[in-house]
Amino acid sequence: MQTATLDVDRYQFPSVINLNVGGRIFATRLSTLCKYPESMLAVMFSGRHKVDKDLDGNYFIDRDGTYFLFILNFLRDDNELPPVNYAEDVLKEAMFYGIQTLVDRLKNSPPLFAEYVVRENVRKKLAGYQEIKEEIISLAKLQVVESGAITSVVRLIISKNQPVPRDLQFSKQVYKQYYRKFRIYPSFEACYGKYFINLPSERIKGHPDAVMDLVAACLSRDLLEEGYKGIFKSEGVHDEDRKLKTISWCDEEFHVSASCHMFRFDWLDTPGRH
């Protein structure tokens, strides 16, 4: 039985390539496009894949070509980085084309380091950060649908379950003393309203007091970047008598509030609203 030989270089390309990227025409060497073997461009022009041409014979890439010149210039000279005001747009293109060297250089550049390194490290301190952000948005919209309001308020609570020690349960005097520093609510809804998210403190990397202000600031920034308007701020976890807000329906379920952040959405963004 004869074994078929796989021809991995079925398609031949000229040494100089004319490209049509979303309607913009570029010319470069084949070796330039293949500089980083793991990149999408190198794979496209490796000879293993057929690349479509336009009516003029240019190899076609169906992608907005606005920032492709900066990609090409970096491939020609890896010291050639885009101007500061284009850095984030070029980063997105570098990620699309799989040019990891350029991605790393841009993420560590002064204009993008805070967003793509520092803030990303903060986001990682809350397990399921993106899902929590989407849940905040969903609850805010649900409140509008259910109540007809033009503003929504969603609270993000971090709590720690601290079951009442069994030895306290046998001493009424100590038991009452222990309870004195807590304001007990029968449910999270009774304490924080209908639209809330409660997360156990185990979801946080670090102490909630130190971490959640930073995480909430990132959430606020991300919501604003996505076009949501409103006020996002920290709220206290003590009542007017300085007692800790605590949710408990039995001694084994004693959830002490560690942090609370309020996210208010102003859907109409009415002038004069603060």
Coordinates of C-alpha atoms in Angstrom, one line a residue, residues 2-250:
Q2 CA 1.4 3.4 -1.0
T3 CA 1.5 6.1 1.6
A4 CA 0.4 9.5 0.5
T5 CA 3.0 12.3 1.0
L6 CA 1.7 15.5 2.5
D7 CA 2.9 18.5 0.6
V8 CA 3.1 21.2 3.3
D9 CA 4.3 23.9 0.8
R10 CA 1.6 23.5 -1.8
Y11 CA 1.2 27.3 -2.5
Q12 CA 4.1 29.3 -3.7
F13 CA 4.4 33.1 -3.1
P14 CA 6.6 35.7 -4.8
S15 CA 9.4 37.3 -2.8
V16 CA 7.5 40.6 -2.9
I17 CA 3.9 40.6 -1.7
N18 CA 1.1 43.0 -2.6
L19 CA -1.6 43.1 0.0
N20 CA -5.1 44.5 0.1
V21 CA -6.0 44.9 3.7
G22 CA -9.7 46.0 3.9
G23 CA -9.2 48.1 0.8
R24 CA -5.8 49.6 1.6
I25 CA -2.9 48.5 -0.5
F26 CA 0.5 47.6 0.9
A27 CA 3.7 46.1 -0.5
T28 CA 6.3 44.2 1.4
R29 CA 8.7 41.3 1.3
L30 CA 7.5 37.7 2.0
S31 CA 10.3 37.4 4.5
T32 CA 8.9 40.4 6.4
L33 CA 5.4 38.9 6.7
C34 CA 7.0 35.6 7.9
K35 CA 9.3 37.2 10.5
Y36 CA 7.5 35.7 13.5
P37 CA 6.7 32.1 12.6
E38 CA 3.8 31.8 15.1
S39 CA 2.0 34.9 13.8
M40 CA -1.1 34.7 11.7
L41 CA 0.6 36.4 8.8
A42 CA 3.5 33.9 8.8
V43 CA 1.0 31.0 8.9
M44 CA -1.0 32.6 6.0
F45 CA 2.0 32.9 3.8
S46 CA 3.8 29.7 4.9
G47 CA 2.7 27.9 1.7
R48 CA 0.4 25.6 3.6
H49 CA -2.7 27.7 2.9
K50 CA -4.4 29.3 -0.1
V51 CA -4.8 33.1 0.2
D52 CA -7.5 34.8 -1.7
K53 CA -6.7 37.6 -4.2
D54 CA -8.7 40.6 -5.2
L55 CA -9.5 41.5 -8.9
D56 CA -6.1 43.2 -9.2
G57 CA -4.1 40.2 -8.0
N58 CA -3.4 41.6 -4.5
Y59 CA -3.5 39.1 -1.7
F60 CA -6.6 39.9 0.3
I61 CA -7.0 40.2 4.1
D62 CA -10.5 40.9 5.3
R63 CA -9.6 43.3 8.1
D64 CA -9.8 47.1 8.6
G65 CA -6.4 48.3 7.3
T66 CA -6.3 51.6 9.1
Y67 CA -3.5 50.6 11.4
F68 CA -1.8 47.9 9.3
L69 CA 1.0 50.2 8.3
F70 CA 2.2 50.2 12.0
I71 CA 2.1 46.4 12.0
L72 CA 4.1 46.3 8.9
N73 CA 6.6 48.9 10.1
F74 CA 7.2 46.8 13.3
L75 CA 7.8 43.7 11.2
R76 CA 10.4 45.6 9.1
D77 CA 12.1 47.1 12.2
D78 CA 11.1 45.9 15.7
N79 CA 12.3 49.2 17.1
E80 CA 9.5 51.0 15.2
L81 CA 6.6 51.5 17.6
P82 CA 3.4 53.4 16.8
P83 CA 2.8 57.0 18.1
V84 CA 1.3 57.1 21.6
N85 CA -2.2 58.1 20.4
Y86 CA -2.4 55.0 18.2
A87 CA -0.8 52.5 20.7
E88 CA -4.0 50.9 21.9
D89 CA -5.5 50.5 18.5
V90 CA -2.3 48.9 17.2
L91 CA -2.2 46.6 20.2
K92 CA -5.6 45.2 19.2
E93 CA -4.3 44.6 15.7
A94 CA -1.2 43.0 17.0
M95 CA -3.3 40.7 19.1
F96 CA -5.5 39.8 16.1
Y97 CA -2.4 39.0 13.9
G98 CA -0.8 37.1 16.8
I99 CA 2.4 39.1 16.9
Q100 CA 3.2 38.4 20.6
T101 CA 6.5 40.4 20.6
L102 CA 4.7 43.6 19.6
V103 CA 1.8 42.8 22.0
D104 CA 4.3 42.5 24.9
R105 CA 6.2 45.7 23.9
L106 CA 3.0 47.7 23.7
K107 CA 1.5 46.4 26.9
N108 CA 4.7 47.5 28.7
S109 CA 4.9 50.9 27.0
P110 CA 4.1 54.0 29.2
P111 CA 0.7 54.8 27.7
L112 CA -0.7 51.2 28.1
F113 CA 1.2 49.8 31.1
A114 CA -1.4 51.0 33.7
E115 CA -4.4 49.6 31.8
Y116 CA -3.0 46.3 30.5
V117 CA -0.6 45.4 33.4
V118 CA -1.5 47.2 36.6
R119 CA -5.3 47.2 36.2
E120 CA -5.3 43.7 34.9
N121 CA -3.5 42.6 38.0
V122 CA -6.2 44.3 40.1
R123 CA -8.9 42.6 38.1
K124 CA -7.3 39.2 38.9
K125 CA -7.8 39.8 42.6
L126 CA -11.6 39.1 42.1
A127 CA -12.3 35.6 40.9
G128 CA -14.8 35.8 38.0
Y129 CA -14.3 39.6 37.5
Q130 CA -15.9 39.7 34.0
E131 CA -18.9 37.6 35.1
I132 CA -19.4 39.9 38.1
K133 CA -19.3 43.0 35.8
E134 CA -21.9 41.5 33.5
E135 CA -24.1 40.5 36.5
I136 CA -24.0 44.1 37.8
I137 CA -25.2 45.4 34.4
S138 CA -27.9 42.7 34.1
L139 CA -29.3 43.6 37.6
A140 CA -29.2 47.3 36.8
K141 CA -31.2 46.7 33.6
L142 CA -33.6 44.4 35.4
Q143 CA -34.4 47.1 38.0
V144 CA -35.4 49.5 35.1
V145 CA -37.6 46.8 33.6
E146 CA -39.3 45.9 36.9
S147 CA -39.7 49.4 38.4
G148 CA -39.7 51.8 35.4
A149 CA -37.0 53.8 37.1
I150 CA -34.5 56.0 35.1
T151 CA -31.7 55.2 37.6
S152 CA -30.6 51.8 38.9
V153 CA -28.6 51.0 42.1
V154 CA -26.7 47.7 42.4
R155 CA -24.6 46.9 45.4
L156 CA -21.6 44.5 45.4
I157 CA -21.1 43.0 48.9
I158 CA -18.2 41.0 50.2
S159 CA -19.1 39.1 53.3
K160 CA -17.5 36.5 55.6
N161 CA -19.4 33.7 57.2
Q162 CA -18.4 33.6 60.8
P163 CA -20.5 31.0 62.6
V164 CA -21.2 31.8 66.2
P165 CA -18.7 29.8 68.4
R166 CA -20.5 26.9 70.1
D167 CA -19.1 27.8 73.5
L168 CA -20.9 31.2 73.3
Q169 CA -24.2 29.6 72.8
F170 CA -24.2 28.1 76.3
S171 CA -23.7 31.5 78.0
K172 CA -26.5 33.9 77.6
Q173 CA -24.6 36.8 79.0
V174 CA -21.5 36.3 76.7
Y175 CA -23.9 35.5 73.8
K176 CA -25.6 38.9 74.2
Q177 CA -22.2 40.7 74.6
Y178 CA -21.0 39.0 71.4
Y179 CA -24.1 40.2 69.4
R180 CA -23.7 43.8 70.6
K181 CA -21.3 44.8 67.9
F182 CA -23.5 43.4 65.1
R183 CA -26.7 44.7 63.4
I184 CA -28.5 41.6 62.4
Y185 CA -30.6 41.3 59.3
P186 CA -32.6 38.2 58.3
S187 CA -31.5 38.4 54.7
F188 CA -29.2 40.2 52.3
E189 CA -32.2 41.8 50.6
A190 CA -33.5 43.1 54.0
C191 CA -30.1 44.8 54.5
Y192 CA -29.0 45.9 51.0
G193 CA -32.2 45.9 48.9
K194 CA -33.3 43.7 46.1
Y195 CA -30.6 44.3 43.6
F196 CA -27.3 43.1 45.1
I197 CA -24.5 40.7 44.5
N198 CA -23.0 39.0 47.6
L199 CA -19.6 37.3 47.3
P200 CA -17.8 35.3 49.9
S201 CA -14.5 36.8 51.0
E202 CA -12.8 33.7 49.6
R203 CA -13.3 35.1 46.1
I204 CA -10.9 37.9 47.0
K205 CA -7.2 37.7 46.8
G206 CA -6.2 39.8 49.8
H207 CA -8.1 41.6 52.5
P208 CA -11.4 43.1 51.3
D209 CA -10.8 46.4 52.9
A210 CA -7.6 46.8 51.0
V211 CA -8.5 45.2 47.7
M212 CA -12.2 46.0 47.0
D213 CA -11.7 49.7 46.6
L214 CA -9.2 49.0 43.8
V215 CA -11.4 46.3 42.2
A216 CA -14.5 48.6 42.4
A217 CA -12.5 51.4 40.8
C218 CA -11.6 49.0 37.9
L219 CA -15.2 48.0 37.6
S220 CA -16.3 51.6 37.5
R221 CA -13.7 52.5 34.8
D222 CA -14.7 49.5 32.7
L223 CA -18.4 50.4 33.0
L224 CA -17.7 54.0 32.0
E225 CA -15.5 52.8 29.1
E226 CA -18.4 50.7 27.9
G227 CA -20.6 53.8 27.8
Y228 CA -22.5 53.4 31.1
K229 CA -23.1 56.6 33.0
G230 CA -23.4 57.0 36.8
I231 CA -21.8 57.1 40.2
F232 CA -19.8 54.3 41.6
K233 CA -18.6 54.5 45.2
S234 CA -17.8 52.7 48.4
E235 CA -20.5 52.4 51.1
G236 CA -19.9 51.7 54.8
V237 CA -20.6 48.3 56.3
H238 CA -21.6 49.8 59.7
D239 CA -25.0 51.2 60.6
E240 CA -25.6 54.6 62.3
D241 CA -24.7 53.0 65.7
R242 CA -21.4 51.7 64.3
K243 CA -22.6 48.2 64.3
L244 CA -21.5 45.8 61.6
K245 CA -24.2 44.9 59.1
T246 CA -24.6 41.2 59.5
I247 CA -26.9 38.7 57.8
S248 CA -27.9 35.7 59.8
W249 CA -30.8 33.3 60.0
C250 CA -29.1 30.8 62.3

